[in-house]
Tab-separated table of C-alpha atoms and ligand atoms in Angstrom:
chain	number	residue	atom	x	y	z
T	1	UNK	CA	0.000	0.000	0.000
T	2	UNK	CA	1.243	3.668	-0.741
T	3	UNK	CA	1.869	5.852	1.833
T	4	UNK	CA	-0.735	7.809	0.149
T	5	UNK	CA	-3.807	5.424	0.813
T	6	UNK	CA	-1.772	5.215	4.334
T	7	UNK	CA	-2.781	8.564	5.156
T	8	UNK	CA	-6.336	8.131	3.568
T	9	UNK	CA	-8.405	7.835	6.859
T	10	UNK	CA	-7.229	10.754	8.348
T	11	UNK	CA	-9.047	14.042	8.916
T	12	UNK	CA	-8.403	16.288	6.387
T	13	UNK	CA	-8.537	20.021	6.986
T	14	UNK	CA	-7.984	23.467	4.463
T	15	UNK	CA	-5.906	25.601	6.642
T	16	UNK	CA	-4.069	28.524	4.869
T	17	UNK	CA	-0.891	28.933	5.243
T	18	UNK	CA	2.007	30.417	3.453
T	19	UNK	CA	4.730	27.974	2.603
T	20	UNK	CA	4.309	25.502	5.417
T	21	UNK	CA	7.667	23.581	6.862
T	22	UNK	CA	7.841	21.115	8.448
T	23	UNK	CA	7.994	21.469	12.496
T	24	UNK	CA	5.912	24.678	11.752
T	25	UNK	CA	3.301	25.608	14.609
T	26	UNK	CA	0.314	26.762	13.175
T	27	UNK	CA	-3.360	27.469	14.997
T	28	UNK	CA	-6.288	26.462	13.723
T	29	UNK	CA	-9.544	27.988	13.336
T	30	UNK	CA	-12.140	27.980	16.360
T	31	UNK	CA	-14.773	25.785	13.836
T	32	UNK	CA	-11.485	23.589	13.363
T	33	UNK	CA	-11.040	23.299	17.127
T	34	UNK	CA	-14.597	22.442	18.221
T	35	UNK	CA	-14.398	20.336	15.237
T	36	UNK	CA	-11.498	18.191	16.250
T	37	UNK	CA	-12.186	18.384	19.706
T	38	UNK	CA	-16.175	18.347	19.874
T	39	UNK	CA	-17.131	16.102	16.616
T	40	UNK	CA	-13.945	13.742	15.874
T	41	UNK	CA	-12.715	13.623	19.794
T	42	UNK	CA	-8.833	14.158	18.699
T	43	UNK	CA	-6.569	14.222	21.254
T	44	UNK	CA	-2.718	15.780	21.123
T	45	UNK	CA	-0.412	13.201	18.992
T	46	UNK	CA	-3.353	12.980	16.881
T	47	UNK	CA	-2.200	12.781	13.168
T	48	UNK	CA	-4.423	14.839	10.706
T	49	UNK	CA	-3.661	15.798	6.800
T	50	UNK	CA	-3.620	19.455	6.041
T	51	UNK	CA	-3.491	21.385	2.654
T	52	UNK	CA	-3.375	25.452	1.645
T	53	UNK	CA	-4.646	25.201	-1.724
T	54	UNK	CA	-0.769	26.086	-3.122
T	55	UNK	CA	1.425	23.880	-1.354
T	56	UNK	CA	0.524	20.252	-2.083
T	57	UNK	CA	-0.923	18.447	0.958
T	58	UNK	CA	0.999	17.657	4.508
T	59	UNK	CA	0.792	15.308	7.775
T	60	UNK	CA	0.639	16.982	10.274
T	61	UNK	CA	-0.154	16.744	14.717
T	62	UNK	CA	-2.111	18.070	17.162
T	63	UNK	CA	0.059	19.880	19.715
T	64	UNK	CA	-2.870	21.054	21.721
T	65	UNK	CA	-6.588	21.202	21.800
T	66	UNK	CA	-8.891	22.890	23.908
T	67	UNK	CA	-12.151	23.912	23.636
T	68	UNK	CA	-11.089	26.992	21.302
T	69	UNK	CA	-7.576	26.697	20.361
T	70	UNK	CA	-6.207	23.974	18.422
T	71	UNK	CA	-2.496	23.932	17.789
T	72	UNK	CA	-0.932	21.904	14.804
T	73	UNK	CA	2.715	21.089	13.963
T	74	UNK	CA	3.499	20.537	10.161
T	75	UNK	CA	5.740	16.724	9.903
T	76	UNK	CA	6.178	15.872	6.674
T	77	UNK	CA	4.563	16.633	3.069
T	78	UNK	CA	3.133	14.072	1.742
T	79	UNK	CA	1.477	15.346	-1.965
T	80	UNK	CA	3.253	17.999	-4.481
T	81	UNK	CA	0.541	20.565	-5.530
T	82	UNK	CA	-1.295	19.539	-8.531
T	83	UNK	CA	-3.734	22.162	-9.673
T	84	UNK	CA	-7.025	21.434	-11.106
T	85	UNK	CA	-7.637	22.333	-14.942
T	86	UNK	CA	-8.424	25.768	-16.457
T	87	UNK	CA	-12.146	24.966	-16.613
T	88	UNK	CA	-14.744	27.915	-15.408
T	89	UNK	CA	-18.270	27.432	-14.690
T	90	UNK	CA	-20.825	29.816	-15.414
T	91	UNK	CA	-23.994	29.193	-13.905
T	92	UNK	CA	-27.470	31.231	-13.024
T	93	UNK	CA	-28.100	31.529	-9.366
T	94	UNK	CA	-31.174	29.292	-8.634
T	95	UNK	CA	-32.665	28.013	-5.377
T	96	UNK	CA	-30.204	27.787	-2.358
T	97	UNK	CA	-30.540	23.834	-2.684
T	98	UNK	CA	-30.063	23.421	-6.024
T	99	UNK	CA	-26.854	26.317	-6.230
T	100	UNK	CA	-25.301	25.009	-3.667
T	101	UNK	CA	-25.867	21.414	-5.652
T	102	UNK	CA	-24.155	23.016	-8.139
T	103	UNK	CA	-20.704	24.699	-5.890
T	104	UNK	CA	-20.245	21.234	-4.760
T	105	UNK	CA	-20.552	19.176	-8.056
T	106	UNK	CA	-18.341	21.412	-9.933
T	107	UNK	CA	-16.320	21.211	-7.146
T	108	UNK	CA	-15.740	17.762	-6.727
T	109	UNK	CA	-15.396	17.705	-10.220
T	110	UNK	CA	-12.349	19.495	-10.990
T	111	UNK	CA	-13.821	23.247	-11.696
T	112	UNK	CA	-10.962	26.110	-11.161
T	113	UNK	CA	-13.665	28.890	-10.441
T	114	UNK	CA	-16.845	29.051	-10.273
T	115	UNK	CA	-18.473	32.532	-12.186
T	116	UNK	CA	-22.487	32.994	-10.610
T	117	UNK	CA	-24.286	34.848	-14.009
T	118	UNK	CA	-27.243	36.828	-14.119
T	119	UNK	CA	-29.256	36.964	-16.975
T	120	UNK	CA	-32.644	38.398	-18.134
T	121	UNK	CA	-34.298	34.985	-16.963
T	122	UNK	CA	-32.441	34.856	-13.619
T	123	UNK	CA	-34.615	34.480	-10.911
T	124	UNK	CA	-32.253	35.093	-7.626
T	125	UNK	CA	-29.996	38.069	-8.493
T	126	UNK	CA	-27.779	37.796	-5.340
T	127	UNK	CA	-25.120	35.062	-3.768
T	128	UNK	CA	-23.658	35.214	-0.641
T	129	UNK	CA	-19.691	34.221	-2.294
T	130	UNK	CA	-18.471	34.091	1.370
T	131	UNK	CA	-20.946	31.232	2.619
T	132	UNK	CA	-19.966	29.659	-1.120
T	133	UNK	CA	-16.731	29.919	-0.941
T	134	UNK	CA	-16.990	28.219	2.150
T	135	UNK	CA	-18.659	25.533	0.812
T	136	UNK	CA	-16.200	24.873	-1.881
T	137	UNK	CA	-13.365	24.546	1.194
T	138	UNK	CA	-15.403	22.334	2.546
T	139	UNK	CA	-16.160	20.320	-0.933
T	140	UNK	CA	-12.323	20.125	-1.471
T	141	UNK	CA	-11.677	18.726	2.415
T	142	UNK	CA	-13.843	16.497	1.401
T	143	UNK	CA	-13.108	15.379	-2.318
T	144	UNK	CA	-9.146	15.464	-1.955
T	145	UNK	CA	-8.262	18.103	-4.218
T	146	UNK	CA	-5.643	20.383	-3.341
T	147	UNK	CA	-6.810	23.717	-4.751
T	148	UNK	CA	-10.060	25.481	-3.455
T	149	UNK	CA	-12.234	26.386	-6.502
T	150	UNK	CA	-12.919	29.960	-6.436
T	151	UNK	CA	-15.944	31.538	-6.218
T	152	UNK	CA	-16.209	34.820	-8.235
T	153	UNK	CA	-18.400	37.647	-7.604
T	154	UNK	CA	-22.024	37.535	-9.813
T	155	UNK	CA	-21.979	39.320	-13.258
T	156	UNK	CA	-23.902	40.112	-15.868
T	157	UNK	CA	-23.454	37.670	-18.932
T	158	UNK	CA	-22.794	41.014	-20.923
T	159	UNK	CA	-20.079	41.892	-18.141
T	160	UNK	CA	-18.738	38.346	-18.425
T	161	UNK	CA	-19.247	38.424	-22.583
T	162	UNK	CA	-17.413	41.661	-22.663
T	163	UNK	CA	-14.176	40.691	-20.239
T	164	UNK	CA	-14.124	37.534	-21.886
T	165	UNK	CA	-10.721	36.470	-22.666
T	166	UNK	CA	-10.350	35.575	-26.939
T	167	UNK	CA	-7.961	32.553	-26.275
T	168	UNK	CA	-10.708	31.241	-23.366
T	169	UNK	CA	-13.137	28.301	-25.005
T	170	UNK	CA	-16.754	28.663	-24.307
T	171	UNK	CA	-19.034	25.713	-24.252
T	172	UNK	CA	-22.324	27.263	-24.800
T	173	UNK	CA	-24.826	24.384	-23.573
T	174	UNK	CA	-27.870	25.252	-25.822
T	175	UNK	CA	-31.470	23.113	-25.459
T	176	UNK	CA	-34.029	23.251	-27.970
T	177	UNK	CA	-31.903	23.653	-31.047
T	178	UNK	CA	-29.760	22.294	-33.514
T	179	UNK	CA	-26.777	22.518	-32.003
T	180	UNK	CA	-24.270	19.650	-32.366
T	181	UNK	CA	-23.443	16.901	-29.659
T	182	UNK	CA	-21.192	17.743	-26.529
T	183	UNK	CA	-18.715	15.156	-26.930
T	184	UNK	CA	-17.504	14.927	-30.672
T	185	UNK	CA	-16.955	18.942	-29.904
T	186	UNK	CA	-14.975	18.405	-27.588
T	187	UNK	CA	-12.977	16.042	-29.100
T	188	UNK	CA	-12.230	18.294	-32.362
T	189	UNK	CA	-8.438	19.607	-32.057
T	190	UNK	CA	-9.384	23.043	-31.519
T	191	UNK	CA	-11.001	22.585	-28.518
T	192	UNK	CA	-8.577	22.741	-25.897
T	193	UNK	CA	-8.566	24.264	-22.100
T	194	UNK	CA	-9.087	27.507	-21.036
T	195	UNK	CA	-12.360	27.015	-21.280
T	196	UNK	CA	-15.560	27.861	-19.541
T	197	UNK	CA	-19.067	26.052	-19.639
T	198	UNK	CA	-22.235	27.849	-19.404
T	199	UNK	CA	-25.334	26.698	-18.234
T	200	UNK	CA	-28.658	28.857	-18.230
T	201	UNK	CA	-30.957	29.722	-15.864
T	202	UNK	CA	-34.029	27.563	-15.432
T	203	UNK	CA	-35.895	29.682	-17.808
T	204	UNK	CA	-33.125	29.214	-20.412
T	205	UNK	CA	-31.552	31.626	-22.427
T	206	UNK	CA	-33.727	34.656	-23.507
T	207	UNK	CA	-33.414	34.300	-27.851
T	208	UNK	CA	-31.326	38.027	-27.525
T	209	UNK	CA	-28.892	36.074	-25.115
T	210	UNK	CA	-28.343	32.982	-27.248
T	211	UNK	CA	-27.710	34.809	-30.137
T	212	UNK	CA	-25.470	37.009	-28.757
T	213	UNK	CA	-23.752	34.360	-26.661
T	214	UNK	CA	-23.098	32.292	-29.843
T	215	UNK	CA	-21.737	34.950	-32.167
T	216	UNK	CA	-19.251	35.186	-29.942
T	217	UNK	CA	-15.861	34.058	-31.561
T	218	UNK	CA	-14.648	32.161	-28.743
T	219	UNK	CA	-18.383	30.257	-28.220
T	220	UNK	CA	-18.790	26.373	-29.144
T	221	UNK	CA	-22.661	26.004	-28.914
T	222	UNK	CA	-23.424	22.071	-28.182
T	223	UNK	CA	-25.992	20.065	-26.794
T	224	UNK	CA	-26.286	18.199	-23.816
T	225	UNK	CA	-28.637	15.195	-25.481
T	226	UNK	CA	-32.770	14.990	-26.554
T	227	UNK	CA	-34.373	15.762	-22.887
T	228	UNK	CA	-34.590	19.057	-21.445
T	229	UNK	CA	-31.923	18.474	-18.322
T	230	UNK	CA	-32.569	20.699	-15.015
T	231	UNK	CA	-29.410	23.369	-14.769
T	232	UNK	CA	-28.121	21.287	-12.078
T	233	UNK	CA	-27.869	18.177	-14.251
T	234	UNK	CA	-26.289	20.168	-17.162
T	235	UNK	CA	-23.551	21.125	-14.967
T	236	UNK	CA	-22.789	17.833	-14.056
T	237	UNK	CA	-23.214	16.311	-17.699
T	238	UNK	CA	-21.109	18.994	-19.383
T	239	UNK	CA	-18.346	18.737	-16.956
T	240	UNK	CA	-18.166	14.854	-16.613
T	241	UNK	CA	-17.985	15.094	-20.812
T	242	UNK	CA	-15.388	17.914	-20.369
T	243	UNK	CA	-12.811	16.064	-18.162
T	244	UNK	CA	-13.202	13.179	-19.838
T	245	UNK	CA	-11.876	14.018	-22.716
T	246	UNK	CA	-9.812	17.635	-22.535
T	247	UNK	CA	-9.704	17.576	-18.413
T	248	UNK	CA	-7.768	15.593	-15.955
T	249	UNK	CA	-9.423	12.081	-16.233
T	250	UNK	CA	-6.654	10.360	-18.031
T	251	UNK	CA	-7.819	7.945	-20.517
T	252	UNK	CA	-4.374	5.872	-21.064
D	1	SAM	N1	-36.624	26.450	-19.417
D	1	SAM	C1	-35.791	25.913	-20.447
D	1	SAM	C2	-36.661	25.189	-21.478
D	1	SAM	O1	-37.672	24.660	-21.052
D	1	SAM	O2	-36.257	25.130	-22.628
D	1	SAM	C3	-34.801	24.924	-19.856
D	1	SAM	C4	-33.649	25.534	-19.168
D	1	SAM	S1	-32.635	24.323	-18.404
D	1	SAM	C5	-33.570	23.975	-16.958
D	1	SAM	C6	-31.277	25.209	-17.780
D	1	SAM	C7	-30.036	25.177	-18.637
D	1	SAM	O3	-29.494	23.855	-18.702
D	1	SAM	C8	-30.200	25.562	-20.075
D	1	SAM	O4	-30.247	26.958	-20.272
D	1	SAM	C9	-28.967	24.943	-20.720
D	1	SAM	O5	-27.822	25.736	-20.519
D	1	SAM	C10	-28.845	23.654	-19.952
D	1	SAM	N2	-29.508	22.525	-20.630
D	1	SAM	C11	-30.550	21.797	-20.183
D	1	SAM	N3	-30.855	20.800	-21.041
D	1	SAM	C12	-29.972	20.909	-22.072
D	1	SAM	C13	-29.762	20.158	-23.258
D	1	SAM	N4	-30.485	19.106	-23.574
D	1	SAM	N5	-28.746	20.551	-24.083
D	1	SAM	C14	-27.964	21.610	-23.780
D	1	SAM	N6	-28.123	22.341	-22.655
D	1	SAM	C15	-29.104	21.998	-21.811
């Protein structure tokens, strides 16, 4: 067995900090501390695997837990960074259930940032990006990737349109129309990473925004199958089909 999968069973917590080494002292947060102390009962000697999001992922021990302070000492680390691919999401804001759905699935499955987009069909115009930011710390404690995918602050789609980068892919999922499957697409040579998938509201595209998204140079307008798939779905289609053939799901 790796000493990897060793290290698999341990608690695994997101605590920033710059350039750890090891014998490094570092104190947690007071939701880490009731955590380890309150939920998992760890005790000092305690072994636990830590990560920053930029410096690959470490072992490290308790030194001391109380009912607000937990201290940690860095031992050894135990992953290199690996970063997850240049692959944005742009979704609508919908219910809390379903958006926070979303955070997590593109989370788990390999999405650098996460863009929130309002358009004319957008029902909830506002996201709190510091309770889902939180929840994408908390998706990558939990999934064992060693980035954080970012959470970006809502825009417009003409904002986003407009700021657009031309070298940047866009995977325009598009129901109702004629637009060719998601997977040959992506396997042409031009499609490559950066890239960024949209996904409409659950009113869809207004006929303004579609034609405006897809005369954009940089747009690749595909479809996501014959049935009308709820946003949440699309995400999760669209980005399975993404890293499995331009992403980070090796196929060799
Ligand atoms: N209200 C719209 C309708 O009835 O036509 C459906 C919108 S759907 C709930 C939300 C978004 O998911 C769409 O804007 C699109 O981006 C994506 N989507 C859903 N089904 C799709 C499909 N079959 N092909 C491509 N995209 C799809």
């Amino acid at each position: 067995m790796s000493a990897e999968n060793d290290h698999a069973r341990l608690i695994r917590l997101f605590v920033p900090q710059e350039q750890p080494a090891a014998a490094q002292l570092c104190e947690l947060s007071e939701r880490q501390a009731h955590y380890l102390r309150n939920v998992m009962r760890c005790a000092v000697g305690d072994r636990l695997r830590v990560f920053d999001g930029t410096s690959g992922e470490w072992l490290a021990e308790i030194k001391e837990v109380s009912k607000k302070k937990a201290l940690i000492s860095f031992v050894e680390q135990i992953r290199e960074q690996v970063n997850s691919p240049d692959i944005y999401v742009l979704a609508s804001p919908v219910k809390k259930e379903a958006f926070d759905f979303m955070i997590e699935k593109a989370s788990e499955l390999g999405a650098k940032a996460f863009q929130p987009i309002a358009c004319a069909r957008t029902v909830i115009q506002r996201v709190n990006e510091d309770r889902l930011q939180a929840l994408a710390v908390e998706s990558a404690e939990q999934c064992e990737r060693l980035d954080v995918m970012r959470i970006l602050p809502l825009k417009t789609l003409k904002d986003f349109l407009n700021s657009m980068p031309l070298d940047k892919k866009l995977i325009f999922c598009i129901e109702r129309t004629q637009a060719p499957m998601i997977l040959p697409r992506l396997q042409e040579a031009e499609t490559k990473l950066p890239l960024a998938v949209l996904i409409g509201p659950e009113g869809g595209f207004t006929p303004e925004e579609a034609e405006m998204v897809a005369a954009m140079p940089q747009a690749i307008p595909v479809s996501l199958g014959p049935r009308i798939l709820r946003a949440e779905t699309a995400l999760a289609a669209a980005l399975t089909c993404v890293q499995a053939t331009i992403g980070d799901w090796p196929v060799k």
